[in-house]
Amino acid sequence: EDTMKIEEFERLAKRVRFSARGRETARAVLVDGKRQADVAREYGIPRQYVQVSVRAILRRRRVLGSRKKPPGW
């Protein structure tokens, strides 16, 4: 799932290096549930810019999630 609560977003965003705008656009998509195209239009930036920010957060989520040990380990 590509949505998350604000707490998870903030935790992940601390581990990603991007601009304030990149952070805002990723949050708009991942937390607020807006479409990437709508966010890009709202900020007057290319959709690809929004996509890069969103992917950075989702990639961090995957990396950190893969480090968790399965129950019983």
PDB file of N, CA and C in Angstrom:
ATOM      1  N   GLU A   1       0.846  -1.185   0.000  1.00  0.00           N
ATOM      2  CA  GLU A   1       0.000   0.000   0.000  1.00  0.00           C
ATOM      3  C   GLU A   1       0.886   1.241   0.000  1.00  0.00           C
ATOM      4  N   ASP A   2       0.507   2.231  -0.799  1.00  0.00           N
ATOM      5  CA  ASP A   2       1.335   3.421  -0.940  1.00  0.00           C
ATOM      6  C   ASP A   2       0.821   4.617  -0.162  1.00  0.00           C
ATOM      7  N   THR A   3       0.087   4.368   0.915  1.00  0.00           N
ATOM      8  CA  THR A   3      -0.302   5.452   1.813  1.00  0.00           C
ATOM      9  C   THR A   3       0.216   5.103   3.199  1.00  0.00           C
ATOM     10  N   MET A   4       0.333   6.118   4.036  1.00  0.00           N
ATOM     11  CA  MET A   4       0.856   5.877   5.375  1.00  0.00           C
ATOM     12  C   MET A   4       0.381   6.956   6.325  1.00  0.00           C
ATOM     13  N   LYS A   5       0.494   6.670   7.591  1.00  0.00           N
ATOM     14  CA  LYS A   5       0.156   7.648   8.617  1.00  0.00           C
ATOM     15  C   LYS A   5       1.298   8.648   8.726  1.00  0.00           C
ATOM     16  N   ILE A   6       0.975   9.814   9.238  1.00  0.00           N
ATOM     17  CA  ILE A   6       1.955  10.894   9.349  1.00  0.00           C
ATOM     18  C   ILE A   6       3.164  10.469  10.188  1.00  0.00           C
ATOM     19  N   GLU A   7       2.947   9.675  11.219  1.00  0.00           N
ATOM     20  CA  GLU A   7       4.052   9.253  12.083  1.00  0.00           C
ATOM     21  C   GLU A   7       5.068   8.420  11.301  1.00  0.00           C
ATOM     22  N   GLU A   8       4.565   7.505  10.488  1.00  0.00           N
ATOM     23  CA  GLU A   8       5.470   6.683   9.682  1.00  0.00           C
ATOM     24  C   GLU A   8       6.195   7.546   8.660  1.00  0.00           C
ATOM     25  N   PHE A   9       5.462   8.462   8.024  1.00  0.00           N
ATOM     26  CA  PHE A   9       6.085   9.339   7.038  1.00  0.00           C
ATOM     27  C   PHE A   9       7.218  10.146   7.673  1.00  0.00           C
ATOM     28  N   GLU A  10       6.962  10.747   8.818  1.00  0.00           N
ATOM     29  CA  GLU A  10       7.972  11.563   9.482  1.00  0.00           C
ATOM     30  C   GLU A  10       9.207  10.735   9.850  1.00  0.00           C
ATOM     31  N   ARG A  11       8.971   9.519  10.326  1.00  0.00           N
ATOM     32  CA  ARG A  11      10.083   8.634  10.685  1.00  0.00           C
ATOM     33  C   ARG A  11      10.944   8.322   9.452  1.00  0.00           C
ATOM     34  N   LEU A  12      10.300   8.031   8.334  1.00  0.00           N
ATOM     35  CA  LEU A  12      11.026   7.708   7.108  1.00  0.00           C
ATOM     36  C   LEU A  12      11.691   8.944   6.503  1.00  0.00           C
ATOM     37  N   ALA A  13      10.985  10.069   6.530  1.00  0.00           N
ATOM     38  CA  ALA A  13      11.496  11.290   5.915  1.00  0.00           C
ATOM     39  C   ALA A  13      12.785  11.760   6.582  1.00  0.00           C
ATOM     40  N   LYS A  14      12.966  11.446   7.855  1.00  0.00           N
ATOM     41  CA  LYS A  14      14.203  11.816   8.545  1.00  0.00           C
ATOM     42  C   LYS A  14      15.410  11.119   7.934  1.00  0.00           C
ATOM     43  N   ARG A  15      15.169  10.006   7.251  1.00  0.00           N
ATOM     44  CA  ARG A  15      16.256   9.198   6.696  1.00  0.00           C
ATOM     45  C   ARG A  15      16.446   9.401   5.194  1.00  0.00           C
ATOM     46  N   VAL A  16      15.734  10.364   4.628  1.00  0.00           N
ATOM     47  CA  VAL A  16      15.821  10.642   3.194  1.00  0.00           C
ATOM     48  C   VAL A  16      16.288  12.082   3.013  1.00  0.00           C
ATOM     49  N   ARG A  17      17.241  12.257   2.125  1.00  0.00           N
ATOM     50  CA  ARG A  17      17.733  13.608   1.854  1.00  0.00           C
ATOM     51  C   ARG A  17      17.007  14.166   0.640  1.00  0.00           C
ATOM     52  N   PHE A  18      16.181  15.170   0.885  1.00  0.00           N
ATOM     53  CA  PHE A  18      15.542  15.881  -0.207  1.00  0.00           C
ATOM     54  C   PHE A  18      15.130  17.265   0.252  1.00  0.00           C
ATOM     55  N   SER A  19      14.728  18.084  -0.698  1.00  0.00           N
ATOM     56  CA  SER A  19      14.379  19.466  -0.394  1.00  0.00           C
ATOM     57  C   SER A  19      13.074  19.543   0.387  1.00  0.00           C
ATOM     58  N   ALA A  20      12.811  20.721   0.923  1.00  0.00           N
ATOM     59  CA  ALA A  20      11.556  20.941   1.642  1.00  0.00           C
ATOM     60  C   ALA A  20      10.368  20.703   0.711  1.00  0.00           C
ATOM     61  N   ARG A  21      10.500  21.135  -0.524  1.00  0.00           N
ATOM     62  CA  ARG A  21       9.422  20.932  -1.489  1.00  0.00           C
ATOM     63  C   ARG A  21       9.231  19.445  -1.773  1.00  0.00           C
ATOM     64  N   GLY A  22      10.323  18.716  -1.894  1.00  0.00           N
ATOM     65  CA  GLY A  22      10.240  17.279  -2.122  1.00  0.00           C
ATOM     66  C   GLY A  22       9.521  16.591  -0.978  1.00  0.00           C
ATOM     67  N   ARG A  23       9.830  17.019   0.223  1.00  0.00           N
ATOM     68  CA  ARG A  23       9.181  16.454   1.414  1.00  0.00           C
ATOM     69  C   ARG A  23       7.686  16.767   1.402  1.00  0.00           C
ATOM     70  N   GLU A  24       7.342  18.002   1.091  1.00  0.00           N
ATOM     71  CA  GLU A  24       5.934  18.418   1.062  1.00  0.00           C
ATOM     72  C   GLU A  24       5.143  17.654   0.005  1.00  0.00           C
ATOM     73  N   THR A  25       5.735  17.488  -1.165  1.00  0.00           N
ATOM     74  CA  THR A  25       5.015  16.808  -2.233  1.00  0.00           C
ATOM     75  C   THR A  25       4.845  15.320  -1.917  1.00  0.00           C
ATOM     76  N   ALA A  26       5.870  14.704  -1.355  1.00  0.00           N
ATOM     77  CA  ALA A  26       5.761  13.290  -0.976  1.00  0.00           C
ATOM     78  C   ALA A  26       4.693  13.118   0.094  1.00  0.00           C
ATOM     79  N   ARG A  27       4.657  14.032   1.024  1.00  0.00           N
ATOM     80  CA  ARG A  27       3.643  13.950   2.087  1.00  0.00           C
ATOM     81  C   ARG A  27       2.237  14.102   1.515  1.00  0.00           C
ATOM     82  N   ALA A  28       2.069  15.017   0.585  1.00  0.00           N
ATOM     83  CA  ALA A  28       0.755  15.238  -0.019  1.00  0.00           C
ATOM     84  C   ALA A  28       0.234  13.960  -0.679  1.00  0.00           C
ATOM     85  N   VAL A  29       1.134  13.218  -1.295  1.00  0.00           N
ATOM     86  CA  VAL A  29       0.737  11.979  -1.966  1.00  0.00           C
ATOM     87  C   VAL A  29       0.548  10.844  -0.959  1.00  0.00           C
ATOM     88  N   LEU A  30       1.544  10.628  -0.120  1.00  0.00           N
ATOM     89  CA  LEU A  30       1.564   9.447   0.732  1.00  0.00           C
ATOM     90  C   LEU A  30       0.702   9.550   1.985  1.00  0.00           C
ATOM     91  N   VAL A  31       0.562  10.742   2.523  1.00  0.00           N
ATOM     92  CA  VAL A  31      -0.217  10.910   3.753  1.00  0.00           C
ATOM     93  C   VAL A  31      -1.617  11.454   3.438  1.00  0.00           C
ATOM     94  N   ASP A  32      -1.658  12.491   2.612  1.00  0.00           N
ATOM     95  CA  ASP A  32      -2.940  13.129   2.312  1.00  0.00           C
ATOM     96  C   ASP A  32      -3.734  12.396   1.235  1.00  0.00           C
ATOM     97  N   GLY A  33      -3.072  11.484   0.517  1.00  0.00           N
ATOM     98  CA  GLY A  33      -3.767  10.675  -0.483  1.00  0.00           C
ATOM     99  C   GLY A  33      -4.047  11.372  -1.801  1.00  0.00           C
ATOM    100  N   LYS A  34      -3.339  12.468  -2.074  1.00  0.00           N
ATOM    101  CA  LYS A  34      -3.543  13.169  -3.339  1.00  0.00           C
ATOM    102  C   LYS A  34      -2.830  12.430  -4.475  1.00  0.00           C
ATOM    103  N   ARG A  35      -3.300  12.637  -5.672  1.00  0.00           N
ATOM    104  CA  ARG A  35      -2.660  12.037  -6.851  1.00  0.00           C
ATOM    105  C   ARG A  35      -1.399  12.825  -7.215  1.00  0.00           C
ATOM    106  N   GLN A  36      -0.389  12.111  -7.702  1.00  0.00           N
ATOM    107  CA  GLN A  36       0.873  12.761  -8.060  1.00  0.00           C
ATOM    108  C   GLN A  36       0.665  13.878  -9.074  1.00  0.00           C
ATOM    109  N   ALA A  37      -0.165  13.638 -10.075  1.00  0.00           N
ATOM    110  CA  ALA A  37      -0.410  14.654 -11.108  1.00  0.00           C
ATOM    111  C   ALA A  37      -1.039  15.910 -10.503  1.00  0.00           C
ATOM    112  N   ASP A  38      -1.951  15.722  -9.560  1.00  0.00           N
ATOM    113  CA  ASP A  38      -2.605  16.871  -8.917  1.00  0.00           C
ATOM    114  C   ASP A  38      -1.613  17.668  -8.073  1.00  0.00           C
ATOM    115  N   VAL A  39      -0.744  16.957  -7.357  1.00  0.00           N
ATOM    116  CA  VAL A  39       0.263  17.624  -6.533  1.00  0.00           C
ATOM    117  C   VAL A  39       1.229  18.402  -7.425  1.00  0.00           C
ATOM    118  N   ALA A  40       1.646  17.793  -8.516  1.00  0.00           N
ATOM    119  CA  ALA A  40       2.561  18.469  -9.443  1.00  0.00           C
ATOM    120  C   ALA A  40       1.927  19.751  -9.975  1.00  0.00           C
ATOM    121  N   ARG A  41       0.680  19.672 -10.354  1.00  0.00           N
ATOM    122  CA  ARG A  41      -0.028  20.850 -10.867  1.00  0.00           C
ATOM    123  C   ARG A  41      -0.136  21.918  -9.777  1.00  0.00           C
ATOM    124  N   GLU A  42      -0.464  21.493  -8.560  1.00  0.00           N
ATOM    125  CA  GLU A  42      -0.608  22.420  -7.432  1.00  0.00           C
ATOM    126  C   GLU A  42       0.697  23.179  -7.152  1.00  0.00           C
ATOM    127  N   TYR A  43       1.828  22.482  -7.260  1.00  0.00           N
ATOM    128  CA  TYR A  43       3.130  23.095  -6.987  1.00  0.00           C
ATOM    129  C   TYR A  43       3.784  23.688  -8.230  1.00  0.00           C
ATOM    130  N   GLY A  44       3.202  23.451  -9.391  1.00  0.00           N
ATOM    131  CA  GLY A  44       3.750  23.978 -10.630  1.00  0.00           C
ATOM    132  C   GLY A  44       5.074  23.332 -11.009  1.00  0.00           C
ATOM    133  N   ILE A  45       5.176  22.031 -10.769  1.00  0.00           N
ATOM    134  CA  ILE A  45       6.404  21.294 -11.057  1.00  0.00           C
ATOM    135  C   ILE A  45       6.075  20.062 -11.898  1.00  0.00           C
ATOM    136  N   PRO A  46       7.074  19.478 -12.557  1.00  0.00           N
ATOM    137  CA  PRO A  46       6.812  18.257 -13.327  1.00  0.00           C
ATOM    138  C   PRO A  46       6.389  17.099 -12.415  1.00  0.00           C
ATOM    139  N   ARG A  47       5.521  16.250 -12.928  1.00  0.00           N
ATOM    140  CA  ARG A  47       5.054  15.085 -12.180  1.00  0.00           C
ATOM    141  C   ARG A  47       6.220  14.184 -11.785  1.00  0.00           C
ATOM    142  N   GLN A  48       7.236  14.119 -12.629  1.00  0.00           N
ATOM    143  CA  GLN A  48       8.397  13.280 -12.350  1.00  0.00           C
ATOM    144  C   GLN A  48       9.103  13.707 -11.069  1.00  0.00           C
ATOM    145  N   TYR A  49       9.093  14.994 -10.787  1.00  0.00           N
ATOM    146  CA  TYR A  49       9.720  15.493  -9.559  1.00  0.00           C
ATOM    147  C   TYR A  49       8.995  14.925  -8.332  1.00  0.00           C
ATOM    148  N   VAL A  50       7.673  14.926  -8.413  1.00  0.00           N
ATOM    149  CA  VAL A  50       6.867  14.369  -7.315  1.00  0.00           C
ATOM    150  C   VAL A  50       7.148  12.875  -7.205  1.00  0.00           C
ATOM    151  N   GLN A  51       7.196  12.204  -8.337  1.00  0.00           N
ATOM    152  CA  GLN A  51       7.426  10.767  -8.365  1.00  0.00           C
ATOM    153  C   GLN A  51       8.760  10.391  -7.720  1.00  0.00           C
ATOM    154  N   VAL A  52       9.792  11.160  -7.961  1.00  0.00           N
ATOM    155  CA  VAL A  52      11.108  10.892  -7.372  1.00  0.00           C
ATOM    156  C   VAL A  52      11.034  10.989  -5.848  1.00  0.00           C
ATOM    157  N   SER A  53      10.368  11.989  -5.338  1.00  0.00           N
ATOM    158  CA  SER A  53      10.244  12.164  -3.884  1.00  0.00           C
ATOM    159  C   SER A  53       9.440  11.030  -3.253  1.00  0.00           C
ATOM    160  N   VAL A  54       8.354  10.662  -3.895  1.00  0.00           N
ATOM    161  CA  VAL A  54       7.520   9.569  -3.380  1.00  0.00           C
ATOM    162  C   VAL A  54       8.306   8.267  -3.381  1.00  0.00           C
ATOM    163  N   ARG A  55       8.994   7.994  -4.471  1.00  0.00           N
ATOM    164  CA  ARG A  55       9.777   6.759  -4.563  1.00  0.00           C
ATOM    165  C   ARG A  55      10.882   6.700  -3.516  1.00  0.00           C
ATOM    166  N   ALA A  56      11.482   7.835  -3.205  1.00  0.00           N
ATOM    167  CA  ALA A  56      12.547   7.857  -2.197  1.00  0.00           C
ATOM    168  C   ALA A  56      12.012   7.400  -0.841  1.00  0.00           C
ATOM    169  N   ILE A  57      10.822   7.866  -0.475  1.00  0.00           N
ATOM    170  CA  ILE A  57      10.220   7.462   0.797  1.00  0.00           C
ATOM    171  C   ILE A  57       9.839   5.986   0.761  1.00  0.00           C
ATOM    172  N   LEU A  58       9.225   5.548  -0.329  1.00  0.00           N
ATOM    173  CA  LEU A  58       8.809   4.148  -0.427  1.00  0.00           C
ATOM    174  C   LEU A  58      10.012   3.206  -0.441  1.00  0.00           C
ATOM    175  N   ARG A  59      11.083   3.626  -1.073  1.00  0.00           N
ATOM    176  CA  ARG A  59      12.306   2.814  -1.089  1.00  0.00           C
ATOM    177  C   ARG A  59      12.864   2.687   0.330  1.00  0.00           C
ATOM    178  N   ARG A  60      12.866   3.776   1.072  1.00  0.00           N
ATOM    179  CA  ARG A  60      13.353   3.745   2.457  1.00  0.00           C
ATOM    180  C   ARG A  60      12.469   2.823   3.297  1.00  0.00           C
ATOM    181  N   ARG A  61      11.176   2.870   3.058  1.00  0.00           N
ATOM    182  CA  ARG A  61      10.249   2.000   3.782  1.00  0.00           C
ATOM    183  C   ARG A  61      10.581   0.530   3.511  1.00  0.00           C
ATOM    184  N   ARG A  62      10.847   0.197   2.260  1.00  0.00           N
ATOM    185  CA  ARG A  62      11.193  -1.190   1.908  1.00  0.00           C
ATOM    186  C   ARG A  62      12.494  -1.606   2.563  1.00  0.00           C
ATOM    187  N   VAL A  63      13.510  -0.742   2.518  1.00  0.00           N
ATOM    188  CA  VAL A  63      14.815  -1.063   3.085  1.00  0.00           C
ATOM    189  C   VAL A  63      14.699  -1.285   4.588  1.00  0.00           C
ATOM    190  N   LEU A  64      14.031  -0.388   5.270  1.00  0.00           N
ATOM    191  CA  LEU A  64      13.887  -0.531   6.721  1.00  0.00           C
ATOM    192  C   LEU A  64      13.008  -1.717   7.075  1.00  0.00           C
ATOM    193  N   GLY A  65      12.002  -1.973   6.280  1.00  0.00           N
ATOM    194  CA  GLY A  65      11.124  -3.113   6.532  1.00  0.00           C
ATOM    195  C   GLY A  65      11.845  -4.432   6.357  1.00  0.00           C
ATOM    196  N   SER A  66      12.786  -4.486   5.426  1.00  0.00           N
ATOM    197  CA  SER A  66      13.513  -5.738   5.181  1.00  0.00           C
ATOM    198  C   SER A  66      14.513  -6.030   6.295  1.00  0.00           C
ATOM    199  N   ARG A  67      14.818  -5.042   7.110  1.00  0.00           N
ATOM    200  CA  ARG A  67      15.759  -5.236   8.215  1.00  0.00           C
ATOM    201  C   ARG A  67      15.088  -5.810   9.457  1.00  0.00           C
ATOM    202  N   LYS A  68      13.783  -5.786   9.477  1.00  0.00           N
ATOM    203  CA  LYS A  68      13.070  -6.320  10.647  1.00  0.00           C
ATOM    204  C   LYS A  68      13.198  -7.840  10.658  1.00  0.00           C
ATOM    205  N   LYS A  69      13.412  -8.372  11.820  1.00  0.00           N
ATOM    206  CA  LYS A  69      13.523  -9.821  11.948  1.00  0.00           C
ATOM    207  C   LYS A  69      12.129 -10.444  12.045  1.00  0.00           C
ATOM    208  N   PRO A  70      11.959 -11.583  11.414  1.00  0.00           N
ATOM    209  CA  PRO A  70      10.653 -12.257  11.518  1.00  0.00           C
ATOM    210  C   PRO A  70      10.382 -12.652  12.969  1.00  0.00           C
ATOM    211  N   PRO A  71       9.106 -12.776  13.320  1.00  0.00           N
ATOM    212  CA  PRO A  71       8.765 -13.193  14.691  1.00  0.00           C
ATOM    213  C   PRO A  71       9.443 -14.512  15.039  1.00  0.00           C
ATOM    214  N   GLY A  72       9.970 -14.590  16.231  1.00  0.00           N
ATOM    215  CA  GLY A  72      10.614 -15.823  16.686  1.00  0.00           C
ATOM    216  C   GLY A  72      12.101 -15.903  16.414  1.00  0.00           C
ATOM    217  N   TRP A  73      12.656 -14.906  15.726  1.00  0.00           N
ATOM    218  CA  TRP A  73      14.109 -14.929  15.454  1.00  0.00           C
ATOM    219  C   TRP A  73      14.858 -14.336  16.602  1.00  0.00           C
TER     220      TRP A  73
END
